[in-house]
Tab-separated table of C-alpha atoms in Angstrom:
chain	number	residue	atom	x	y	z
E	7	UNK	CA	108.278	162.433	139.219
E	8	UNK	CA	108.801	158.665	139.153
E	9	UNK	CA	107.363	158.375	142.675
E	10	UNK	CA	104.163	160.185	141.641
E	11	UNK	CA	103.776	157.888	138.628
E	12	UNK	CA	104.192	154.784	140.817
E	13	UNK	CA	101.603	156.094	143.285
E	14	UNK	CA	99.130	156.865	140.482
E	15	UNK	CA	99.641	153.459	138.841
E	16	UNK	CA	99.373	151.706	142.229
E	17	UNK	CA	96.163	153.596	143.020
E	18	UNK	CA	94.718	152.663	139.637
E	19	UNK	CA	95.525	148.980	140.206
E	20	UNK	CA	93.958	149.014	143.686
E	21	UNK	CA	90.857	150.759	142.296
E	22	UNK	CA	90.559	148.211	139.474
E	23	UNK	CA	90.813	145.277	141.896
E	24	UNK	CA	88.214	146.843	144.206
E	25	UNK	CA	85.864	147.569	141.284
E	26	UNK	CA	86.074	143.965	140.053
E	27	UNK	CA	85.459	142.587	143.574
E	28	UNK	CA	82.448	144.842	144.157
E	29	UNK	CA	81.094	143.978	140.704
E	30	UNK	CA	81.341	140.247	141.398
E	31	UNK	CA	79.615	140.507	144.760
E	32	UNK	CA	76.871	142.694	143.300
E	33	UNK	CA	76.351	140.247	140.452
E	34	UNK	CA	76.122	137.298	142.852
E	35	UNK	CA	73.610	139.115	145.055
E	36	UNK	CA	71.500	140.054	142.037
E	37	UNK	CA	71.234	136.374	141.045
E	38	UNK	CA	70.414	135.176	144.566
E	39	UNK	CA	66.671	135.228	145.267
E	40	UNK	CA	65.622	137.360	148.201
E	41	UNK	CA	64.870	135.227	151.212
E	42	UNK	CA	61.356	135.606	152.586
E	43	UNK	CA	61.375	136.126	156.333
E	44	UNK	CA	58.451	134.958	158.417
E	45	UNK	CA	57.358	137.399	161.124
E	46	UNK	CA	55.177	135.519	163.667
E	47	UNK	CA	53.322	138.557	165.054
E	48	UNK	CA	52.698	139.996	161.597
E	49	UNK	CA	51.492	136.589	160.420
E	50	UNK	CA	49.128	136.191	163.359
E	51	UNK	CA	47.636	139.647	162.759
E	52	UNK	CA	47.293	138.962	159.013
E	53	UNK	CA	45.565	135.624	159.579
E	54	UNK	CA	43.259	136.946	162.313
E	55	UNK	CA	42.149	139.820	160.077
E	56	UNK	CA	41.590	137.496	157.106
E	57	UNK	CA	39.301	135.085	158.958
E	58	UNK	CA	35.559	135.203	158.311
E	59	UNK	CA	33.555	137.076	160.945
E	60	UNK	CA	31.823	133.953	162.257
E	61	UNK	CA	35.202	132.369	163.023
E	62	UNK	CA	36.632	135.456	164.722
E	63	UNK	CA	33.822	135.111	167.252
E	64	UNK	CA	34.724	131.444	167.763
E	65	UNK	CA	38.546	131.567	167.806
E	66	UNK	CA	40.820	133.517	170.117
E	67	UNK	CA	44.253	134.796	169.088
E	68	UNK	CA	45.630	131.947	171.179
E	69	UNK	CA	43.606	129.403	169.191
E	70	UNK	CA	44.786	130.862	165.883
E	71	UNK	CA	48.366	130.852	167.143
E	72	UNK	CA	48.096	127.174	168.149
E	73	UNK	CA	46.746	126.220	164.720
E	74	UNK	CA	49.556	128.163	163.053
E	75	UNK	CA	52.192	126.388	165.158
E	76	UNK	CA	50.725	123.001	164.253
E	77	UNK	CA	50.569	123.970	160.574
E	78	UNK	CA	54.190	125.132	160.682
E	79	UNK	CA	55.149	121.802	162.264
E	80	UNK	CA	53.487	120.132	159.275
E	81	UNK	CA	55.402	122.344	156.826
E	82	UNK	CA	58.689	121.712	158.610
E	83	UNK	CA	58.135	117.943	158.742
E	84	UNK	CA	57.570	117.945	154.970
E	85	UNK	CA	60.728	119.951	154.274
E	86	UNK	CA	58.798	122.992	153.049
E	87	UNK	CA	59.759	125.347	155.891
E	88	UNK	CA	63.101	125.971	157.530
E	89	UNK	CA	64.008	127.331	160.912
E	90	UNK	CA	66.539	130.102	161.437
E	91	UNK	CA	69.938	128.497	161.103
E	92	UNK	CA	68.737	125.587	158.947
E	93	UNK	CA	70.728	125.167	155.780
E	94	UNK	CA	68.824	126.397	152.766
E	95	UNK	CA	68.697	123.554	150.267
E	96	UNK	CA	67.985	124.376	146.650
E	97	UNK	CA	65.366	121.903	145.529
E	98	UNK	CA	62.549	121.720	143.029
E	99	UNK	CA	59.242	123.287	143.925
E	100	UNK	CA	57.526	121.664	146.874
E	101	UNK	CA	53.784	121.216	146.775
E	102	UNK	CA	51.580	120.806	149.812
E	103	UNK	CA	47.975	119.732	149.941
E	104	UNK	CA	45.933	121.957	152.272
E	105	UNK	CA	43.535	119.067	152.994
E	106	UNK	CA	46.409	116.876	154.174
E	107	UNK	CA	47.718	119.779	156.250
E	108	UNK	CA	44.278	120.201	157.841
E	109	UNK	CA	44.164	116.479	158.674
E	110	UNK	CA	47.625	116.746	160.279
E	111	UNK	CA	46.621	119.787	162.359
E	112	UNK	CA	43.375	118.148	163.510
E	113	UNK	CA	45.196	114.934	164.502
E	114	UNK	CA	47.857	116.832	166.449
E	115	UNK	CA	45.267	119.094	168.074
E	116	UNK	CA	43.287	116.046	169.227
E	117	UNK	CA	46.427	114.548	170.808
E	118	UNK	CA	46.738	117.547	173.139
E	119	UNK	CA	43.010	117.965	173.755
E	120	UNK	CA	42.625	121.074	171.603
E	121	UNK	CA	39.126	120.897	170.145
E	122	UNK	CA	38.729	122.874	166.928
E	123	UNK	CA	36.516	122.491	163.891
E	124	UNK	CA	37.738	121.455	160.466
E	125	UNK	CA	36.264	124.659	158.994
E	126	UNK	CA	38.298	126.765	161.428
E	127	UNK	CA	41.540	124.941	160.606
E	128	UNK	CA	40.826	125.213	156.874
E	129	UNK	CA	40.260	128.971	157.190
E	130	UNK	CA	43.417	129.520	159.242
E	131	UNK	CA	45.542	127.504	156.788
E	132	UNK	CA	44.036	129.327	153.810
E	133	UNK	CA	44.779	132.694	155.425
E	134	UNK	CA	48.314	131.592	156.333
E	135	UNK	CA	48.975	130.525	152.744
E	136	UNK	CA	47.745	133.962	151.628
E	137	UNK	CA	50.222	135.529	154.069
E	138	UNK	CA	53.046	133.381	152.694
E	139	UNK	CA	52.094	134.467	149.189
E	140	UNK	CA	51.983	138.136	150.266
E	141	UNK	CA	55.549	138.011	151.665
E	142	UNK	CA	56.816	136.083	148.643
E	143	UNK	CA	57.537	132.850	150.492
E	144	UNK	CA	55.330	130.738	148.216
E	145	UNK	CA	53.637	130.914	144.882
E	146	UNK	CA	49.940	130.613	144.329
E	147	UNK	CA	47.957	127.451	143.751
E	148	UNK	CA	49.047	125.387	140.764
E	149	UNK	CA	46.975	123.402	138.325
E	150	UNK	CA	47.397	119.667	138.351
E	151	UNK	CA	48.361	117.724	135.233
E	152	UNK	CA	45.653	117.143	132.627
E	153	UNK	CA	46.480	113.448	132.526
E	154	UNK	CA	47.570	112.416	136.051
E	155	UNK	CA	48.658	108.924	135.031
E	156	UNK	CA	49.977	109.611	131.570
E	157	UNK	CA	52.829	111.315	129.909
E	158	UNK	CA	53.241	115.077	129.855
E	159	UNK	CA	51.626	117.076	127.057
E	160	UNK	CA	53.822	118.183	124.211
């Protein structure tokens, strides 16, 4: 009889420890934001479908892919994007200016002899940002401050 009681008490203790451990892990996972994962092929398809008809006649999938790679280089150089294996650093919201990104892409494209119009780069970047928003990687556009040089509103 004593042996059965020890086994039951031991089982209850093991169950309690396991329940607490599972509860802690579940709680930690619930607080951790889901990581958005970039799928290159899905992104390329999304962007190509989102482009205006006049640009789809002008740009090949290869052209769109090149612009996306240059844009991603821009994002990575500004600490907005990470590569698989990069440490995820918790930081305040990062803001990028699409016009600055377009300038970067056009400069880099010119260095390698890739001729593309500003309108095409703008459209690809706009579509890529929409893709990022769709997968939850970024938020939408934000409003600037009402008084750029002054103190915050109260």
